[in-house]
PDB file of C-alpha atoms in Angstrom:
ATOM      1  CA  UNK A  19       0.821  -6.877  18.875  1.00 47.00           C
ATOM      2  CA  UNK A  20       1.442  -3.145  18.935  1.00 51.00           C
ATOM      3  CA  UNK A  21      -1.085  -0.698  20.226  1.00 60.00           C
ATOM      4  CA  UNK A  22      -3.890   0.633  18.048  1.00 65.00           C
ATOM      5  CA  UNK A  23      -2.625   4.076  17.074  1.00 64.00           C
ATOM      6  CA  UNK A  24      -6.164   5.262  16.292  1.00 67.00           C
ATOM      7  CA  UNK A  25      -7.056   4.817  19.953  1.00 64.00           C
ATOM      8  CA  UNK A  26      -3.639   5.441  21.490  1.00 63.00           C
ATOM      9  CA  UNK A  27      -3.151   8.805  19.793  1.00 62.00           C
ATOM     10  CA  UNK A  28      -6.791   9.797  20.276  1.00 73.00           C
ATOM     11  CA  UNK A  29      -7.436  10.015  16.534  1.00 83.00           C
ATOM     12  CA  UNK A  30     -10.993   8.778  17.053  1.00 89.00           C
ATOM     13  CA  UNK A  31     -12.313  12.283  17.597  1.00 92.00           C
ATOM     14  CA  UNK A  32     -10.805  13.375  14.264  1.00 93.00           C
ATOM     15  CA  UNK A  33     -12.797  10.714  12.417  1.00 94.00           C
ATOM     16  CA  UNK A  34     -15.951  11.515  14.393  1.00 95.00           C
ATOM     17  CA  UNK A  35     -15.611  15.245  13.705  1.00 96.00           C
ATOM     18  CA  UNK A  36     -14.865  14.716  10.022  1.00 96.00           C
ATOM     19  CA  UNK A  37     -17.867  12.389   9.586  1.00 97.00           C
ATOM     20  CA  UNK A  38     -20.190  14.853  11.318  1.00 97.00           C
ATOM     21  CA  UNK A  39     -18.870  17.811   9.309  1.00 96.00           C
ATOM     22  CA  UNK A  40     -19.254  16.043   5.957  1.00 97.00           C
ATOM     23  CA  UNK A  41     -22.827  14.863   6.581  1.00 97.00           C
ATOM     24  CA  UNK A  42     -24.010  18.165   8.053  1.00 96.00           C
ATOM     25  CA  UNK A  43     -22.323  20.459   5.532  1.00 96.00           C
ATOM     26  CA  UNK A  44     -22.893  18.497   2.321  1.00 95.00           C
ATOM     27  CA  UNK A  45     -26.154  16.671   3.065  1.00 95.00           C
ATOM     28  CA  UNK A  46     -27.787  18.715   5.876  1.00 94.00           C
ATOM     29  CA  UNK A  47     -27.965  15.573   8.041  1.00 95.00           C
ATOM     30  CA  UNK A  48     -27.342  15.834  11.769  1.00 95.00           C
ATOM     31  CA  UNK A  49     -25.180  12.956  12.983  1.00 96.00           C
ATOM     32  CA  UNK A  50     -25.074  11.645  16.535  1.00 97.00           C
ATOM     33  CA  UNK A  51     -21.853   9.824  17.530  1.00 97.00           C
ATOM     34  CA  UNK A  52     -22.812   6.619  19.389  1.00 97.00           C
ATOM     35  CA  UNK A  53     -19.438   5.377  20.576  1.00 94.00           C
ATOM     36  CA  UNK A  54     -16.637   3.206  19.283  1.00 93.00           C
ATOM     37  CA  UNK A  55     -15.153  -0.220  19.757  1.00 90.00           C
ATOM     38  CA  UNK A  56     -11.979  -1.940  18.716  1.00 84.00           C
ATOM     39  CA  UNK A  57     -11.952  -5.283  16.915  1.00 77.00           C
ATOM     40  CA  UNK A  58      -8.605  -6.993  16.462  1.00 67.00           C
ATOM     41  CA  UNK A  59      -7.522  -9.793  14.193  1.00 62.00           C
ATOM     42  CA  UNK A  60      -4.611 -11.973  15.204  1.00 60.00           C
ATOM     43  CA  UNK A  61      -1.576 -12.906  13.161  1.00 58.00           C
ATOM     44  CA  UNK A  62      -3.239 -15.993  11.689  1.00 57.00           C
ATOM     45  CA  UNK A  63      -6.784 -14.846  11.054  1.00 61.00           C
ATOM     46  CA  UNK A  64      -7.909 -11.903   8.999  1.00 63.00           C
ATOM     47  CA  UNK A  65     -10.653  -9.726  10.415  1.00 75.00           C
ATOM     48  CA  UNK A  66     -13.981  -9.585   8.601  1.00 84.00           C
ATOM     49  CA  UNK A  67     -16.471  -6.752   8.774  1.00 89.00           C
ATOM     50  CA  UNK A  68     -20.119  -7.468   8.043  1.00 91.00           C
ATOM     51  CA  UNK A  69     -21.300  -4.319   6.300  1.00 94.00           C
ATOM     52  CA  UNK A  70     -24.729  -2.832   5.637  1.00 96.00           C
ATOM     53  CA  UNK A  71     -26.195  -2.314   2.102  1.00 97.00           C
ATOM     54  CA  UNK A  72     -23.548  -0.093   0.522  1.00 98.00           C
ATOM     55  CA  UNK A  73     -19.979   0.708   1.526  1.00 98.00           C
ATOM     56  CA  UNK A  74     -17.485   3.306   0.399  1.00 98.00           C
ATOM     57  CA  UNK A  75     -13.893   2.308   1.066  1.00 97.00           C
ATOM     58  CA  UNK A  76     -10.632   4.163   0.560  1.00 96.00           C
ATOM     59  CA  UNK A  77      -7.112   2.914   1.173  1.00 93.00           C
ATOM     60  CA  UNK A  78      -4.227   4.799   2.689  1.00 90.00           C
ATOM     61  CA  UNK A  79      -0.490   4.282   2.605  1.00 90.00           C
ATOM     62  CA  UNK A  80       2.655   6.087   3.585  1.00 85.00           C
ATOM     63  CA  UNK A  81       3.504   6.269   7.281  1.00 76.00           C
ATOM     64  CA  UNK A  82       0.959   3.496   7.971  1.00 77.00           C
ATOM     65  CA  UNK A  83      -1.146   1.234   5.761  1.00 85.00           C
ATOM     66  CA  UNK A  84      -4.827   0.523   6.009  1.00 89.00           C
ATOM     67  CA  UNK A  85      -8.262   1.568   4.853  1.00 92.00           C
ATOM     68  CA  UNK A  86     -11.253   3.600   5.934  1.00 95.00           C
ATOM     69  CA  UNK A  87     -14.815   2.566   5.166  1.00 96.00           C
ATOM     70  CA  UNK A  88     -18.261   4.010   5.677  1.00 98.00           C
ATOM     71  CA  UNK A  89     -21.149   1.551   5.412  1.00 97.00           C
ATOM     72  CA  UNK A  90     -24.804   2.574   5.137  1.00 97.00           C
ATOM     73  CA  UNK A  91     -28.298   1.210   4.694  1.00 97.00           C
ATOM     74  CA  UNK A  92     -29.986   1.939   1.362  1.00 97.00           C
ATOM     75  CA  UNK A  93     -32.239   4.430   3.126  1.00 96.00           C
ATOM     76  CA  UNK A  94     -29.391   6.434   4.650  1.00 96.00           C
ATOM     77  CA  UNK A  95     -27.346   6.276   1.443  1.00 97.00           C
ATOM     78  CA  UNK A  96     -30.232   7.685  -0.614  1.00 97.00           C
ATOM     79  CA  UNK A  97     -30.945  10.286   2.066  1.00 96.00           C
ATOM     80  CA  UNK A  98     -27.294  11.393   2.257  1.00 96.00           C
ATOM     81  CA  UNK A  99     -26.627  11.534  -1.481  1.00 97.00           C
ATOM     82  CA  UNK A 100     -30.046  13.076  -2.099  1.00 96.00           C
ATOM     83  CA  UNK A 101     -29.168  15.732   0.463  1.00 95.00           C
ATOM     84  CA  UNK A 102     -25.873  16.380  -1.323  1.00 95.00           C
ATOM     85  CA  UNK A 103     -27.702  16.815  -4.642  1.00 96.00           C
ATOM     86  CA  UNK A 104     -30.694  18.696  -3.245  1.00 93.00           C
ATOM     87  CA  UNK A 105     -33.186  16.161  -4.558  1.00 94.00           C
ATOM     88  CA  UNK A 106     -35.074  13.139  -3.231  1.00 94.00           C
ATOM     89  CA  UNK A 107     -33.616   9.828  -4.438  1.00 96.00           C
ATOM     90  CA  UNK A 108     -35.833   6.747  -4.453  1.00 95.00           C
ATOM     91  CA  UNK A 109     -33.613   4.087  -5.992  1.00 96.00           C
ATOM     92  CA  UNK A 110     -30.033   2.897  -5.655  1.00 97.00           C
ATOM     93  CA  UNK A 111     -28.817   4.413  -8.911  1.00 96.00           C
ATOM     94  CA  UNK A 112     -25.385   5.452 -10.176  1.00 96.00           C
ATOM     95  CA  UNK A 113     -25.582   8.730  -8.258  1.00 97.00           C
ATOM     96  CA  UNK A 114     -25.905   6.845  -4.963  1.00 98.00           C
ATOM     97  CA  UNK A 115     -22.899   4.592  -5.634  1.00 97.00           C
ATOM     98  CA  UNK A 116     -20.812   7.534  -6.824  1.00 97.00           C
ATOM     99  CA  UNK A 117     -21.985   9.700  -3.935  1.00 97.00           C
ATOM    100  CA  UNK A 118     -21.090   7.120  -1.279  1.00 98.00           C
ATOM    101  CA  UNK A 119     -17.592   7.027  -2.757  1.00 96.00           C
ATOM    102  CA  UNK A 120     -17.434  10.788  -2.411  1.00 95.00           C
ATOM    103  CA  UNK A 121     -18.657  10.531   1.179  1.00 97.00           C
ATOM    104  CA  UNK A 122     -15.795   8.262   2.246  1.00 97.00           C
ATOM    105  CA  UNK A 123     -13.380  10.385   0.230  1.00 94.00           C
ATOM    106  CA  UNK A 124     -14.433  13.514   2.121  1.00 95.00           C
ATOM    107  CA  UNK A 125     -14.530  11.802   5.523  1.00 96.00           C
ATOM    108  CA  UNK A 126     -11.043  10.353   5.022  1.00 95.00           C
ATOM    109  CA  UNK A 127      -9.714  13.610   3.611  1.00 92.00           C
ATOM    110  CA  UNK A 128     -11.118  15.657   6.458  1.00 92.00           C
ATOM    111  CA  UNK A 129      -9.682  13.274   9.032  1.00 92.00           C
ATOM    112  CA  UNK A 130      -6.340  13.310   7.228  1.00 90.00           C
ATOM    113  CA  UNK A 131      -6.142  17.096   7.470  1.00 88.00           C
ATOM    114  CA  UNK A 132      -6.814  16.956  11.213  1.00 88.00           C
ATOM    115  CA  UNK A 133      -4.418  14.049  11.794  1.00 87.00           C
ATOM    116  CA  UNK A 134      -1.608  15.710   9.837  1.00 84.00           C
ATOM    117  CA  UNK A 135      -1.626  18.470  12.426  1.00 83.00           C
ATOM    118  CA  UNK A 136      -0.636  15.829  14.994  1.00 83.00           C
ATOM    119  CA  UNK A 137       2.408  14.757  13.003  1.00 81.00           C
ATOM    120  CA  UNK A 138       1.008  11.696  11.220  1.00 81.00           C
ATOM    121  CA  UNK A 139       0.944  11.619   7.445  1.00 81.00           C
ATOM    122  CA  UNK A 140      -0.489   9.261   4.839  1.00 85.00           C
ATOM    123  CA  UNK A 141      -1.660   9.270   1.235  1.00 87.00           C
ATOM    124  CA  UNK A 142      -5.231   8.429   0.209  1.00 89.00           C
ATOM    125  CA  UNK A 143      -6.188   6.267  -2.749  1.00 90.00           C
ATOM    126  CA  UNK A 144      -9.185   6.671  -5.092  1.00 88.00           C
ATOM    127  CA  UNK A 145     -12.424   5.489  -3.342  1.00 92.00           C
ATOM    128  CA  UNK A 146     -14.393   2.381  -4.321  1.00 95.00           C
ATOM    129  CA  UNK A 147     -18.015   1.465  -3.597  1.00 97.00           C
ATOM    130  CA  UNK A 148     -19.334  -2.023  -2.808  1.00 97.00           C
ATOM    131  CA  UNK A 149     -23.037  -2.937  -2.825  1.00 96.00           C
ATOM    132  CA  UNK A 150     -25.085  -5.877  -1.518  1.00 95.00           C
ATOM    133  CA  UNK A 151     -26.928  -6.539   1.726  1.00 94.00           C
ATOM    134  CA  UNK A 152     -24.565  -7.642   4.509  1.00 92.00           C
ATOM    135  CA  UNK A 153     -21.557  -7.908   2.205  1.00 93.00           C
ATOM    136  CA  UNK A 154     -18.307  -8.701   3.968  1.00 92.00           C
ATOM    137  CA  UNK A 155     -14.935  -6.974   3.794  1.00 89.00           C
ATOM    138  CA  UNK A 156     -11.905  -8.878   5.001  1.00 85.00           C
ATOM    139  CA  UNK A 157      -8.840  -6.947   6.099  1.00 78.00           C
ATOM    140  CA  UNK A 158      -5.273  -8.162   6.421  1.00 75.00           C
ATOM    141  CA  UNK A 159      -4.208 -10.430   9.272  1.00 74.00           C
ATOM    142  CA  UNK A 160      -2.581  -8.727  12.238  1.00 74.00           C
ATOM    143  CA  UNK A 161      -4.595  -5.585  11.866  1.00 78.00           C
ATOM    144  CA  UNK A 162      -6.735  -3.496  14.138  1.00 82.00           C
ATOM    145  CA  UNK A 163     -10.203  -2.303  13.264  1.00 87.00           C
ATOM    146  CA  UNK A 164     -11.804   0.608  15.059  1.00 91.00           C
ATOM    147  CA  UNK A 165     -15.547   0.874  14.527  1.00 93.00           C
ATOM    148  CA  UNK A 166     -17.280   4.212  15.072  1.00 95.00           C
ATOM    149  CA  UNK A 167     -21.090   4.106  15.271  1.00 97.00           C
ATOM    150  CA  UNK A 168     -23.348   6.995  14.317  1.00 98.00           C
ATOM    151  CA  UNK A 169     -27.057   7.703  14.448  1.00 97.00           C
ATOM    152  CA  UNK A 170     -29.121   9.822  12.044  1.00 95.00           C
ATOM    153  CA  UNK A 171     -32.869  10.481  11.739  1.00 91.00           C
ATOM    154  CA  UNK A 172     -32.879   7.890   8.910  1.00 89.00           C
ATOM    155  CA  UNK A 173     -31.104   5.210  10.988  1.00 93.00           C
ATOM    156  CA  UNK A 174     -27.638   4.152  12.095  1.00 96.00           C
ATOM    157  CA  UNK A 175     -24.427   3.660  10.125  1.00 97.00           C
ATOM    158  CA  UNK A 176     -20.789   3.100  10.959  1.00 97.00           C
ATOM    159  CA  UNK A 177     -17.301   4.115   9.927  1.00 97.00           C
ATOM    160  CA  UNK A 178     -14.425   1.679  10.377  1.00 94.00           C
ATOM    161  CA  UNK A 179     -10.693   2.342  10.318  1.00 92.00           C
ATOM    162  CA  UNK A 180      -8.565  -0.688   9.420  1.00 88.00           C
ATOM    163  CA  UNK A 181      -4.916  -0.334  10.343  1.00 83.00           C
ATOM    164  CA  UNK A 182      -2.256  -2.894   9.487  1.00 79.00           C
ATOM    165  CA  UNK A 183       0.063  -3.438  12.413  1.00 72.00           C
ATOM    166  CA  UNK A 184       3.733  -2.646  11.819  1.00 68.00           C
TER     167      UNK A 184
ATOM    168  CA  UNK B 290     -19.126  33.538 -18.241  1.00 93.00           C
ATOM    169  CA  UNK B 291     -18.122  29.972 -19.087  1.00 97.00           C
ATOM    170  CA  UNK B 292     -17.032  27.708 -16.248  1.00 97.00           C
ATOM    171  CA  UNK B 293     -15.268  24.323 -16.523  1.00 98.00           C
ATOM    172  CA  UNK B 294     -15.821  21.748 -13.752  1.00 98.00           C
ATOM    173  CA  UNK B 295     -13.285  18.911 -13.585  1.00 98.00           C
ATOM    174  CA  UNK B 296     -14.036  15.959 -11.299  1.00 96.00           C
ATOM    175  CA  UNK B 297     -14.124  12.180 -11.746  1.00 93.00           C
ATOM    176  CA  UNK B 298     -17.252  12.059  -9.561  1.00 94.00           C
ATOM    177  CA  UNK B 299     -20.445  12.800 -11.505  1.00 95.00           C
ATOM    178  CA  UNK B 300     -22.156  13.553  -8.191  1.00 96.00           C
ATOM    179  CA  UNK B 301     -19.549  16.135  -7.260  1.00 96.00           C
ATOM    180  CA  UNK B 302     -19.870  17.745 -10.715  1.00 97.00           C
ATOM    181  CA  UNK B 303     -23.634  17.969 -10.118  1.00 97.00           C
ATOM    182  CA  UNK B 304     -23.114  19.485  -6.652  1.00 96.00           C
ATOM    183  CA  UNK B 305     -20.770  22.150  -8.030  1.00 97.00           C
ATOM    184  CA  UNK B 306     -23.060  22.819 -11.007  1.00 97.00           C
ATOM    185  CA  UNK B 307     -26.044  23.259  -8.695  1.00 95.00           C
ATOM    186  CA  UNK B 308     -24.129  25.696  -6.501  1.00 95.00           C
ATOM    187  CA  UNK B 309     -23.035  27.760  -9.497  1.00 96.00           C
ATOM    188  CA  UNK B 310     -26.550  27.711 -10.983  1.00 95.00           C
ATOM    189  CA  UNK B 311     -27.828  29.232  -7.735  1.00 93.00           C
ATOM    190  CA  UNK B 312     -25.556  32.190  -8.467  1.00 93.00           C
ATOM    191  CA  UNK B 313     -26.864  32.541 -12.017  1.00 95.00           C
ATOM    192  CA  UNK B 314     -23.939  30.775 -13.709  1.00 95.00           C
ATOM    193  CA  UNK B 315     -25.402  28.403 -16.273  1.00 96.00           C
ATOM    194  CA  UNK B 316     -22.764  28.231 -19.038  1.00 97.00           C
ATOM    195  CA  UNK B 317     -20.960  25.214 -17.622  1.00 98.00           C
ATOM    196  CA  UNK B 318     -18.906  22.452 -19.245  1.00 98.00           C
ATOM    197  CA  UNK B 319     -17.633  19.319 -17.498  1.00 98.00           C
ATOM    198  CA  UNK B 320     -14.664  16.972 -17.694  1.00 98.00           C
ATOM    199  CA  UNK B 321     -14.040  13.713 -15.826  1.00 97.00           C
ATOM    200  CA  UNK B 322     -10.273  14.051 -15.481  1.00 97.00           C
ATOM    201  CA  UNK B 323      -7.391  16.406 -16.214  1.00 97.00           C
ATOM    202  CA  UNK B 324      -6.717  14.996 -19.667  1.00 97.00           C
ATOM    203  CA  UNK B 325     -10.291  15.609 -20.806  1.00 97.00           C
ATOM    204  CA  UNK B 326     -10.169  19.054 -19.196  1.00 98.00           C
ATOM    205  CA  UNK B 327      -7.160  20.159 -21.264  1.00 97.00           C
ATOM    206  CA  UNK B 328      -9.279  19.691 -24.403  1.00 95.00           C
ATOM    207  CA  UNK B 329     -12.052  21.914 -23.004  1.00 95.00           C
ATOM    208  CA  UNK B 330     -10.139  24.656 -21.196  1.00 95.00           C
ATOM    209  CA  UNK B 331      -9.402  26.814 -24.232  1.00 92.00           C
ATOM    210  CA  UNK B 332     -12.351  29.188 -24.035  1.00 94.00           C
ATOM    211  CA  UNK B 333     -13.451  29.090 -20.402  1.00 97.00           C
ATOM    212  CA  UNK B 334     -13.282  31.939 -17.883  1.00 96.00           C
ATOM    213  CA  UNK B 335     -12.859  29.966 -14.627  1.00 97.00           C
ATOM    214  CA  UNK B 336     -11.911  26.352 -13.842  1.00 98.00           C
ATOM    215  CA  UNK B 337     -12.967  24.380 -10.759  1.00 98.00           C
ATOM    216  CA  UNK B 338     -10.953  21.170 -10.523  1.00 96.00           C
ATOM    217  CA  UNK B 339     -10.688  18.226  -8.161  1.00 94.00           C
ATOM    218  CA  UNK B 340      -7.232  17.085  -7.059  1.00 90.00           C
ATOM    219  CA  UNK B 341      -7.366  13.271  -6.876  1.00 87.00           C
ATOM    220  CA  UNK B 342      -8.534  11.887 -10.215  1.00 90.00           C
ATOM    221  CA  UNK B 343      -7.582   8.924 -12.389  1.00 90.00           C
ATOM    222  CA  UNK B 344      -5.838   9.348 -15.777  1.00 94.00           C
ATOM    223  CA  UNK B 345      -4.559  12.868 -14.954  1.00 96.00           C
ATOM    224  CA  UNK B 346      -4.848  14.409 -11.496  1.00 93.00           C
ATOM    225  CA  UNK B 347      -5.737  18.023 -10.842  1.00 94.00           C
ATOM    226  CA  UNK B 348      -2.239  19.244 -10.061  1.00 94.00           C
ATOM    227  CA  UNK B 349      -0.791  17.737 -13.247  1.00 96.00           C
ATOM    228  CA  UNK B 350      -3.679  19.251 -15.194  1.00 97.00           C
ATOM    229  CA  UNK B 351      -2.944  22.725 -13.825  1.00 97.00           C
ATOM    230  CA  UNK B 352       0.769  22.400 -14.596  1.00 97.00           C
ATOM    231  CA  UNK B 353      -0.077  21.473 -18.197  1.00 97.00           C
ATOM    232  CA  UNK B 354      -2.724  24.199 -18.437  1.00 97.00           C
ATOM    233  CA  UNK B 355      -0.298  26.878 -17.290  1.00 97.00           C
ATOM    234  CA  UNK B 356       1.918  26.220 -20.340  1.00 96.00           C
ATOM    235  CA  UNK B 357      -0.698  27.940 -22.479  1.00 95.00           C
ATOM    236  CA  UNK B 358      -3.318  29.646 -20.295  1.00 96.00           C
ATOM    237  CA  UNK B 359      -3.698  32.039 -17.368  1.00 95.00           C
ATOM    238  CA  UNK B 360      -7.370  31.179 -16.764  1.00 97.00           C
ATOM    239  CA  UNK B 361      -8.185  31.353 -13.025  1.00 97.00           C
ATOM    240  CA  UNK B 362      -8.210  27.900 -11.401  1.00 97.00           C
ATOM    241  CA  UNK B 363      -9.892  26.937  -8.127  1.00 97.00           C
ATOM    242  CA  UNK B 364      -8.838  23.570  -6.688  1.00 95.00           C
ATOM    243  CA  UNK B 365     -11.614  21.678  -4.897  1.00 94.00           C
ATOM    244  CA  UNK B 366      -9.989  19.119  -2.686  1.00 88.00           C
ATOM    245  CA  UNK B 367     -10.099  17.015   0.434  1.00 86.00           C
ATOM    246  CA  UNK B 368      -6.377  17.771   0.782  1.00 72.00           C
ATOM    247  CA  UNK B 369      -6.681  20.647   3.233  1.00 71.00           C
ATOM    248  CA  UNK B 370      -3.197  20.451   4.725  1.00 72.00           C
ATOM    249  CA  UNK B 371      -0.945  23.477   4.476  1.00 76.00           C
ATOM    250  CA  UNK B 372       1.750  21.658   2.483  1.00 80.00           C
ATOM    251  CA  UNK B 373      -0.748  20.514  -0.145  1.00 81.00           C
ATOM    252  CA  UNK B 374      -2.264  23.973  -0.473  1.00 84.00           C
ATOM    253  CA  UNK B 375       1.155  25.618  -0.862  1.00 89.00           C
ATOM    254  CA  UNK B 376       2.131  23.015  -3.456  1.00 89.00           C
ATOM    255  CA  UNK B 377      -1.016  23.761  -5.441  1.00 91.00           C
ATOM    256  CA  UNK B 378      -0.559  27.541  -5.293  1.00 92.00           C
ATOM    257  CA  UNK B 379       3.091  27.273  -6.348  1.00 94.00           C
ATOM    258  CA  UNK B 380       2.029  25.306  -9.391  1.00 94.00           C
ATOM    259  CA  UNK B 381      -0.501  27.768 -10.721  1.00 96.00           C
ATOM    260  CA  UNK B 382      -3.671  27.267  -8.688  1.00 96.00           C
ATOM    261  CA  UNK B 383      -5.239  30.648  -7.872  1.00 96.00           C
ATOM    262  CA  UNK B 384      -7.510  29.609  -5.019  1.00 95.00           C
ATOM    263  CA  UNK B 385      -8.833  26.503  -3.301  1.00 93.00           C
ATOM    264  CA  UNK B 386     -11.917  25.077  -1.597  1.00 94.00           C
ATOM    265  CA  UNK B 387     -11.704  22.265   0.937  1.00 92.00           C
ATOM    266  CA  UNK B 388     -14.467  19.639   0.966  1.00 92.00           C
ATOM    267  CA  UNK B 389     -16.943  19.665   2.621  1.00 93.00           C
ATOM    268  CA  UNK B 390     -18.122  23.104   1.512  1.00 93.00           C
ATOM    269  CA  UNK B 391     -21.250  25.249   1.432  1.00 90.00           C
ATOM    270  CA  UNK B 392     -22.496  26.351  -2.033  1.00 88.00           C
ATOM    271  CA  UNK B 393     -21.984  29.985  -1.074  1.00 91.00           C
ATOM    272  CA  UNK B 394     -18.238  29.348  -0.755  1.00 95.00           C
ATOM    273  CA  UNK B 395     -17.986  28.458  -4.459  1.00 95.00           C
ATOM    274  CA  UNK B 396     -19.919  31.557  -5.486  1.00 95.00           C
ATOM    275  CA  UNK B 397     -17.634  33.687  -3.327  1.00 95.00           C
ATOM    276  CA  UNK B 398     -14.627  32.300  -5.168  1.00 95.00           C
ATOM    277  CA  UNK B 399     -16.176  33.182  -8.545  1.00 94.00           C
ATOM    278  CA  UNK B 400     -16.903  36.733  -7.417  1.00 92.00           C
ATOM    279  CA  UNK B 401     -13.360  37.201  -6.120  1.00 92.00           C
ATOM    280  CA  UNK B 402     -11.748  35.877  -9.294  1.00 90.00           C
ATOM    281  CA  UNK B 403     -13.769  37.967 -11.745  1.00 83.00           C
ATOM    282  CA  UNK B 404     -13.171  41.260  -9.935  1.00 76.00           C
TER     283      UNK B 404
END
């Protein structure tokens, strides 16, 4: 299996910086990076991520194929989207689902801009949002998953980069 | 002044509307994609449009708009790379804002374009 380009090319910091910038600028939430870890799936078994309450996911293609997801508790999702809108949200309504899609869109887009400067290019798809406590997302076999953990005053969340091996 | 906001995300349309309201701009119309926007762009003074949208994306919308209108267009996008920005400007976009952004950035764009 080839090396995980996210780790090998030190792209982790680009995703960390983009996540922090999006949450602080759009939602006035200070984010504390809490480390990363790599989870690999082998050629016969797909990798499965157990998510939190709501997940925004966006695919990418071009030079490499994969997806980027951000998964949040209901509390953090309402806090983040409420911060973006300048109002307190108390239920998981359409604004929260739409807003979480925008969050992953901005995080992926910000990381893309930084990564392009290192000579890697890819195209982003339209984001989707998935809801349900501990829902699972299964990636392709023979892929790497890099999980980046973050802390906020409202609790923890994580971003995961799924990369299909060439 | 009438401003058109084009974005498939209702939340992003609300964020942009709120920012413009803070600057006293309240005559605002919205569209969820480029196709809808073409029907509403006839009498507006400034357009803020997203890039990645279903049905008709922002760049295609601007190309179509430029066949009949010189209204100032600001592209709001996550595509902050130099190649994307140059592509947008070559195709009729007057200015751009990269997400994430502060509300004051949008108001600054309005002030610059109406000078």
